[in-house]
Coordinates of C-alpha atoms and ligand atoms in Angstrom, one line a residue:
M1 CA 0.0 0.0 0.1
K2 CA 0.9 3.6 0.1
I3 CA 0.0 6.6 2.5
I4 CA -1.9 9.2 0.8
G5 CA -3.1 11.3 3.6
T6 CA -2.4 12.3 7.2
G7 CA -4.2 14.0 10.0
S8 CA -4.1 14.7 13.7
S9 CA -6.0 16.4 16.6
H10 CA -5.0 17.3 20.0
P11 CA -6.8 18.5 23.1
K12 CA -6.9 22.0 23.9
K13 CA -5.3 21.8 27.4
V14 CA -1.6 22.3 27.5
V15 CA 0.0 20.9 30.9
T16 CA 3.5 22.2 31.2
N17 CA 6.2 20.5 33.4
Q18 CA 5.9 23.5 35.7
M19 CA 2.3 22.8 36.0
L20 CA 3.0 19.1 37.2
S21 CA 5.6 20.3 39.7
D22 CA 2.9 22.1 41.4
M23 CA 0.9 18.8 41.7
V24 CA 3.5 16.3 42.6
D25 CA 7.2 16.4 43.8
T26 CA 8.9 16.8 40.4
S27 CA 10.8 19.5 38.4
D28 CA 10.9 20.7 34.8
E29 CA 14.6 19.8 35.1
W30 CA 14.0 16.2 36.0
I31 CA 11.5 15.8 33.4
T32 CA 13.4 17.4 30.5
V33 CA 16.6 15.7 31.4
R34 CA 15.1 12.1 31.8
T35 CA 12.5 12.2 29.1
G36 CA 12.9 15.3 26.8
I37 CA 9.2 16.2 27.5
K38 CA 8.3 19.9 28.2
E39 CA 4.6 19.9 27.9
R40 CA 1.6 17.4 27.0
R41 CA -1.9 18.0 25.8
I42 CA -4.5 16.6 28.2
I43 CA -8.1 15.9 27.5
S44 CA -10.4 18.1 29.7
E45 CA -13.6 19.4 27.9
E46 CA -13.2 17.0 24.7
N47 CA -14.2 13.6 24.5
L48 CA -11.6 11.1 22.8
E49 CA -14.0 10.3 19.9
D50 CA -14.0 14.0 18.8
L51 CA -10.3 14.0 18.5
A52 CA -10.2 10.5 16.7
I53 CA -13.2 11.9 14.1
D54 CA -11.2 15.2 13.7
A55 CA -7.9 13.4 12.8
A56 CA -9.9 11.0 10.5
R57 CA -11.4 13.9 8.6
K58 CA -8.3 15.7 8.2
A59 CA -6.5 12.6 6.9
L60 CA -9.3 12.0 4.3
D61 CA -9.1 15.5 3.3
N62 CA -5.5 15.5 2.9
A63 CA -5.8 12.2 0.9
G64 CA -8.6 13.7 -1.4
I65 CA -10.9 10.9 -1.0
S66 CA -14.3 10.6 0.4
A67 CA -15.4 8.3 3.4
I68 CA -17.6 6.4 1.0
D69 CA -14.7 5.2 -0.7
L70 CA -13.2 3.5 2.4
D71 CA -12.9 -0.3 2.4
F72 CA -11.9 -0.6 5.9
I73 CA -11.3 1.4 9.1
I74 CA -8.8 0.3 11.7
C75 CA -8.6 2.0 15.1
A76 CA -5.9 1.7 17.3
N77 CA -6.8 2.6 21.0
V78 CA -6.4 1.2 24.6
V79 CA -9.0 2.9 26.5
N80 CA -11.9 5.5 25.9
E81 CA -15.3 6.0 27.5
F82 CA -17.0 3.0 25.6
I83 CA -16.2 -0.5 26.2
T84 CA -18.7 -1.2 23.5
P85 CA -19.2 -0.2 20.7
A86 CA -15.8 0.0 19.4
L87 CA -14.3 3.3 18.6
S88 CA -14.0 2.6 15.2
C89 CA -17.7 2.2 14.7
I90 CA -18.2 5.6 16.3
I91 CA -15.6 7.1 13.8
Q92 CA -17.3 5.2 10.9
G93 CA -20.8 6.7 11.7
A94 CA -19.4 10.3 12.2
I95 CA -17.6 10.4 9.0
G96 CA -20.2 8.7 7.0
A97 CA -18.4 5.6 6.0
H98 CA -20.2 2.4 5.2
C99 CA -17.3 -0.1 5.3
P100 CA -16.3 -2.6 8.0
C101 CA -14.1 -1.5 10.9
I102 CA -12.3 -2.9 13.9
D103 CA -10.6 -1.9 16.9
L104 CA -7.1 -2.9 17.8
N105 CA -5.4 -2.7 21.4
G106 CA -1.7 -2.8 20.3
A107 CA -0.8 -0.4 23.1
C108 CA 1.9 2.2 21.8
V109 CA 2.6 -0.2 18.8
G110 CA -1.1 0.2 17.5
F111 CA -0.1 2.0 14.3
I112 CA 2.4 -0.5 13.2
Y113 CA 0.0 -3.3 13.9
A114 CA -2.7 -1.4 12.1
L115 CA -0.4 -0.8 8.9
D116 CA 0.6 -4.6 9.0
L117 CA -3.0 -5.6 9.1
A118 CA -4.0 -3.1 6.2
E119 CA -1.1 -4.4 4.1
A120 CA -2.2 -8.0 4.7
Y121 CA -5.9 -7.3 3.8
Y122 CA -4.6 -5.3 0.8
R123 CA -2.4 -8.2 -0.6
S124 CA -5.4 -10.8 0.0
G125 CA -7.4 -8.4 -2.5
K126 CA -10.1 -7.5 0.2
V127 CA -9.5 -3.9 0.3
K128 CA -8.1 -0.8 -1.6
N129 CA -8.6 2.2 0.6
V130 CA -8.1 1.8 4.4
L131 CA -8.3 4.6 7.1
I132 CA -6.2 4.0 10.4
V133 CA -7.0 6.1 13.3
C134 CA -5.0 6.0 16.6
A135 CA -6.7 7.6 19.4
E136 CA -5.5 7.5 23.0
E137 CA -6.0 8.9 26.3
P138 CA -3.4 7.7 28.8
S139 CA -4.5 10.5 31.1
R140 CA -7.3 8.6 32.0
M141 CA -5.3 5.5 32.9
L142 CA -2.8 6.8 35.1
S143 CA -2.7 8.1 38.7
W144 CA -1.9 11.8 38.8
Q145 CA -0.3 11.5 42.2
D146 CA 2.3 9.0 40.8
R147 CA 5.2 11.2 39.6
S148 CA 7.0 8.5 38.0
V149 CA 4.2 7.9 35.5
C150 CA 2.2 11.1 35.1
V151 CA 5.0 13.1 33.8
L152 CA 5.4 10.8 30.7
F153 CA 2.0 10.7 28.9
G154 CA -0.2 12.9 26.8
D155 CA -3.5 12.6 24.8
G156 CA -4.0 12.7 21.1
A157 CA -5.0 11.3 17.9
G158 CA -3.3 10.7 14.6
A159 CA -4.8 9.2 11.3
A160 CA -3.6 8.1 7.9
V161 CA -5.3 6.9 4.7
L162 CA -3.8 4.2 2.5
T163 CA -4.5 3.1 -0.8
A164 CA -3.1 0.7 -3.6
G165 CA 0.7 1.1 -4.1
D166 CA 4.1 -0.7 -3.5
N167 CA 5.5 1.9 -0.9
V168 CA 5.3 -0.3 2.2
K169 CA 8.6 -2.3 1.8
A170 CA 8.2 -4.5 4.9
T171 CA 6.7 -4.7 8.2
H172 CA 7.9 -6.6 11.3
L173 CA 5.9 -7.4 14.4
S174 CA 6.9 -9.2 17.7
A175 CA 5.5 -9.7 21.1
A176 CA 7.3 -10.9 24.3
S177 CA 4.9 -11.4 27.2
S178 CA 5.6 -9.3 30.2
T179 CA 2.4 -8.6 32.1
T180 CA 3.9 -7.1 35.3
S181 CA 6.2 -4.3 33.7
L182 CA 3.5 -2.1 32.2
Y183 CA -0.3 -2.7 32.8
Q184 CA -3.5 -1.6 34.0
K185 CA -6.7 -3.6 35.1
H186 CA -10.2 -2.6 34.3
E187 CA -12.8 -2.0 37.0
L188 CA -15.6 -4.6 36.1
Q189 CA -19.0 -4.7 37.3
P190 CA -19.5 -6.9 40.4
S191 CA -20.7 -10.3 39.8
P192 CA -22.5 -12.7 42.5
F193 CA -20.1 -15.5 41.1
V194 CA -16.8 -13.6 41.4
T195 CA -15.1 -14.0 44.8
K196 CA -12.0 -12.0 44.4
P197 CA -11.8 -8.4 44.9
N198 CA -12.5 -5.9 41.8
S199 CA -9.4 -4.1 40.7
N200 CA -9.3 -0.4 39.9
L201 CA -5.6 0.4 40.0
P202 CA -4.0 3.1 37.8
L203 CA -1.3 2.1 35.3
V204 CA 1.7 0.4 36.7
M205 CA 5.1 0.9 35.1
R206 CA 8.7 -0.5 36.0
G207 CA 10.3 2.3 34.1
Q208 CA 13.8 0.9 33.7
D209 CA 12.6 -2.5 32.5
V210 CA 10.5 -0.9 29.8
F211 CA 13.5 1.4 28.8
K212 CA 15.8 -1.6 28.3
F213 CA 13.1 -3.6 26.4
A214 CA 12.2 -0.3 24.3
A215 CA 15.7 0.3 23.2
N216 CA 16.4 -3.3 22.4
A217 CA 13.3 -4.1 20.6
S218 CA 13.5 -0.9 18.4
L219 CA 17.0 -1.8 17.4
A220 CA 16.3 -5.5 16.6
D221 CA 13.0 -4.5 14.7
I222 CA 14.8 -1.9 12.6
K223 CA 17.9 -4.3 11.8
F224 CA 15.2 -6.9 10.9
L225 CA 13.7 -4.7 8.3
L226 CA 17.1 -3.6 7.0
N227 CA 18.3 -7.3 6.7
E228 CA 15.1 -8.5 4.8
T229 CA 15.0 -5.6 2.4
G230 CA 18.9 -5.1 1.8
Y231 CA 18.6 -1.5 2.5
T232 CA 21.4 -0.2 5.1
A233 CA 20.8 2.1 7.9
D234 CA 22.4 4.8 5.7
D235 CA 19.8 4.4 3.0
V236 CA 17.1 5.3 5.5
D237 CA 16.2 9.2 5.3
K238 CA 14.3 9.5 8.5
Y239 CA 13.6 7.3 11.5
L240 CA 10.2 7.8 13.0
L241 CA 10.4 6.3 16.5
H242 CA 7.6 5.9 19.1
Q243 CA 7.9 9.4 21.1
A244 CA 8.2 7.7 24.6
N245 CA 11.5 9.0 25.8
I246 CA 14.0 11.1 23.8
R247 CA 16.9 9.0 25.5
I248 CA 15.5 5.8 24.0
I249 CA 15.6 7.6 20.6
E250 CA 19.1 8.9 21.1
T251 CA 20.3 5.4 22.0
V252 CA 18.7 3.8 18.9
G253 CA 20.4 6.5 16.9
E254 CA 23.8 6.1 18.6
V255 CA 23.8 2.3 18.0
L256 CA 22.7 2.7 14.3
K257 CA 25.5 5.3 13.9
Q258 CA 22.9 7.8 12.4
P259 CA 22.8 11.6 12.9
K260 CA 20.2 13.1 15.2
E261 CA 18.8 15.2 12.0
K262 CA 17.4 11.8 10.9
F263 CA 15.3 11.2 14.1
P264 CA 12.5 13.9 14.0
T265 CA 10.8 14.3 17.5
N266 CA 7.8 16.2 18.9
I267 CA 7.8 14.5 22.4
Q268 CA 8.8 18.0 23.8
K269 CA 5.2 19.2 22.9
Y270 CA 3.2 16.1 23.4
G271 CA 4.8 13.6 25.5
N272 CA 3.9 9.8 24.9
T273 CA 0.7 9.5 23.2
S274 CA 0.7 5.9 22.9
S275 CA -0.2 4.6 19.5
A276 CA -1.0 8.1 18.2
S277 CA 2.6 9.1 18.6
I278 CA 4.0 8.2 15.2
P279 CA 0.9 9.1 13.0
I280 CA 1.0 12.6 14.9
L281 CA 4.7 13.0 13.9
L282 CA 4.2 11.7 10.6
D283 CA 1.3 14.5 10.1
E284 CA 3.5 17.2 11.3
L285 CA 6.3 16.3 8.8
N286 CA 3.9 15.6 6.0
R287 CA 2.1 19.1 6.6
G288 CA 5.4 20.8 7.4
G289 CA 6.8 19.9 3.7
E290 CA 9.5 17.9 5.4
L291 CA 8.9 14.4 3.6
K292 CA 10.1 14.1 -0.1
K293 CA 8.6 11.8 -2.5
G294 CA 10.7 8.8 -2.5
D295 CA 12.2 9.3 1.1
L296 CA 12.8 5.9 3.0
L297 CA 11.1 6.1 6.3
A298 CA 11.8 3.6 9.1
L299 CA 8.9 3.6 11.7
S300 CA 9.5 1.7 15.1
A301 CA 7.4 1.4 18.1
F302 CA 7.4 -0.6 21.4
G303 CA 5.1 -0.7 24.3
A304 CA 2.9 -2.6 26.8
G305 CA 2.7 -6.4 26.2
F306 CA 5.5 -6.3 25.6
V307 CA 5.0 -5.7 21.9
S308 CA 6.9 -4.0 19.2
G309 CA 6.9 -3.4 15.5
S310 CA 8.5 -1.6 12.5
C311 CA 7.6 -0.8 9.2
L312 CA 10.0 0.5 6.2
L313 CA 8.2 2.6 3.7
K314 CA 8.9 4.9 0.7
W315 CA 7.0 8.4 0.9
Ligands
LIG401 N1 10.5 13.6 39.3 C1 11.5 13.7 40.1 N2 11.9 12.5 40.6 C2 11.4 11.3 40.0 C3 10.4 11.3 39.0 C4 9.9 12.6 38.8 N3 8.7 12.8 38.0 N4 10.0 10.1 38.8 C5 11.0 9.2 39.4 N5 11.6 9.9 40.3 C6 12.7 9.6 41.2 C7 12.8 8.2 41.6 O1 11.9 8.0 42.7 C8 14.1 7.8 42.0 O2 14.3 8.5 43.1 P1 15.4 7.7 44.1 O3 16.6 7.6 43.4 O4 15.4 8.5 45.3 O5 14.7 6.2 44.3 C9 15.0 8.7 40.9 O6 13.9 9.6 40.4 C10 15.4 7.9 39.7 O7 14.5 6.9 39.3 P2 14.4 6.0 38.1 O8 13.3 5.2 38.0 O9 15.9 5.2 38.2 O10 14.7 7.1 37.0 P3 15.2 6.7 35.3 O11 16.4 7.2 35.0 O12 15.0 5.2 35.1 O13 13.9 7.5 34.7 C11 11.9 7.1 33.5 C12 12.6 7.1 34.7 C13 10.5 6.5 33.7 C14 12.0 8.4 32.8 C15 12.6 5.9 32.6 O14 12.8 4.8 33.2 C16 11.7 5.7 31.3 O15 11.7 6.7 30.4 N6 11.4 4.5 31.1 C17 10.7 4.1 30.0 C18 9.3 4.5 30.3 C19 8.5 4.6 28.9 O16 9.0 4.9 27.8 N7 7.2 4.1 28.9 C20 6.4 3.9 27.9 C21 6.8 2.9 26.9 S1 5.7 2.8 25.7

């Protein structure tokens, strides 16, 4: 397939490091040095579906196709207000599409998993035009008293429209179950048959375990793509890594011996927006005129599961 349109949407509320240091025992310096984040957007008056729909409409507009022409909608999402129906169904109705749709919980790797799924459907001959929307509100998952977690995340939505083409050169997905390093449990309705207590705990994260997994997985995934396609690290024009921590991105760049300029970032403004992070970055680069036709892009993401994934594509 090939990407022909991108879109993104952000909550209005900007939460700076300084604002957080008024809430928990942290500082702008600690957050900046350890993560690269300066501020993030947090949902206040919006609903996540509004952001998802806005990003979807912008991507369709940018692609120059109508919602009627879509054959499939994939929405990557971890939590939103609806357990059911799927967020993709809400988006489908709002934009006026008639195609099937599915939600995918791939945590921070949702966009890459969605790309892989779209490519597989395309190769099977089932679809031509696919809309991917990644919409996340981690601010509703975490504890705003937990300084080790609340400083890291932000909310947002990113979208991409794909159609027939041969620009996706390779995708690679992996999973290595580790359910104690990064997780959150739902609060479920009480049942007379369940004897264990209900769980309503915020997101739990063992930061250093996640950091090591993320850097190693990203490097392994990118090298896998290069081996498979015959391209070298130098051939890649831009590396779009999941915007979780600037130090993870720098580590990957150093090991691959690639200059910083090849690793665009926007983590400073948005923090970690989970699966939305790569499509938001892609949209910024696309609309900013920073992607040239034929540029080779390596996308790489990692997150709760653990799961990771990468994609090599020509712009
Ligand atoms: N402000 C100030 N101090 C903080 C803090 C904060 N927001 N959060 C933690 N600390 C403290 C810790 O309590 C600890 O104090 P101690 O030494 O007195 O015990 C100290 O800072 C160091 O904590 P540590 O966890 O060792 O820091 P770190 O260098 O590993 O950085 C992360 C923490 C979370 C930034 C880092 O581990 C990380 O980025 N991990 C990956 C997270 C991630 O990307 N998750 C999503 C993946 S999709």
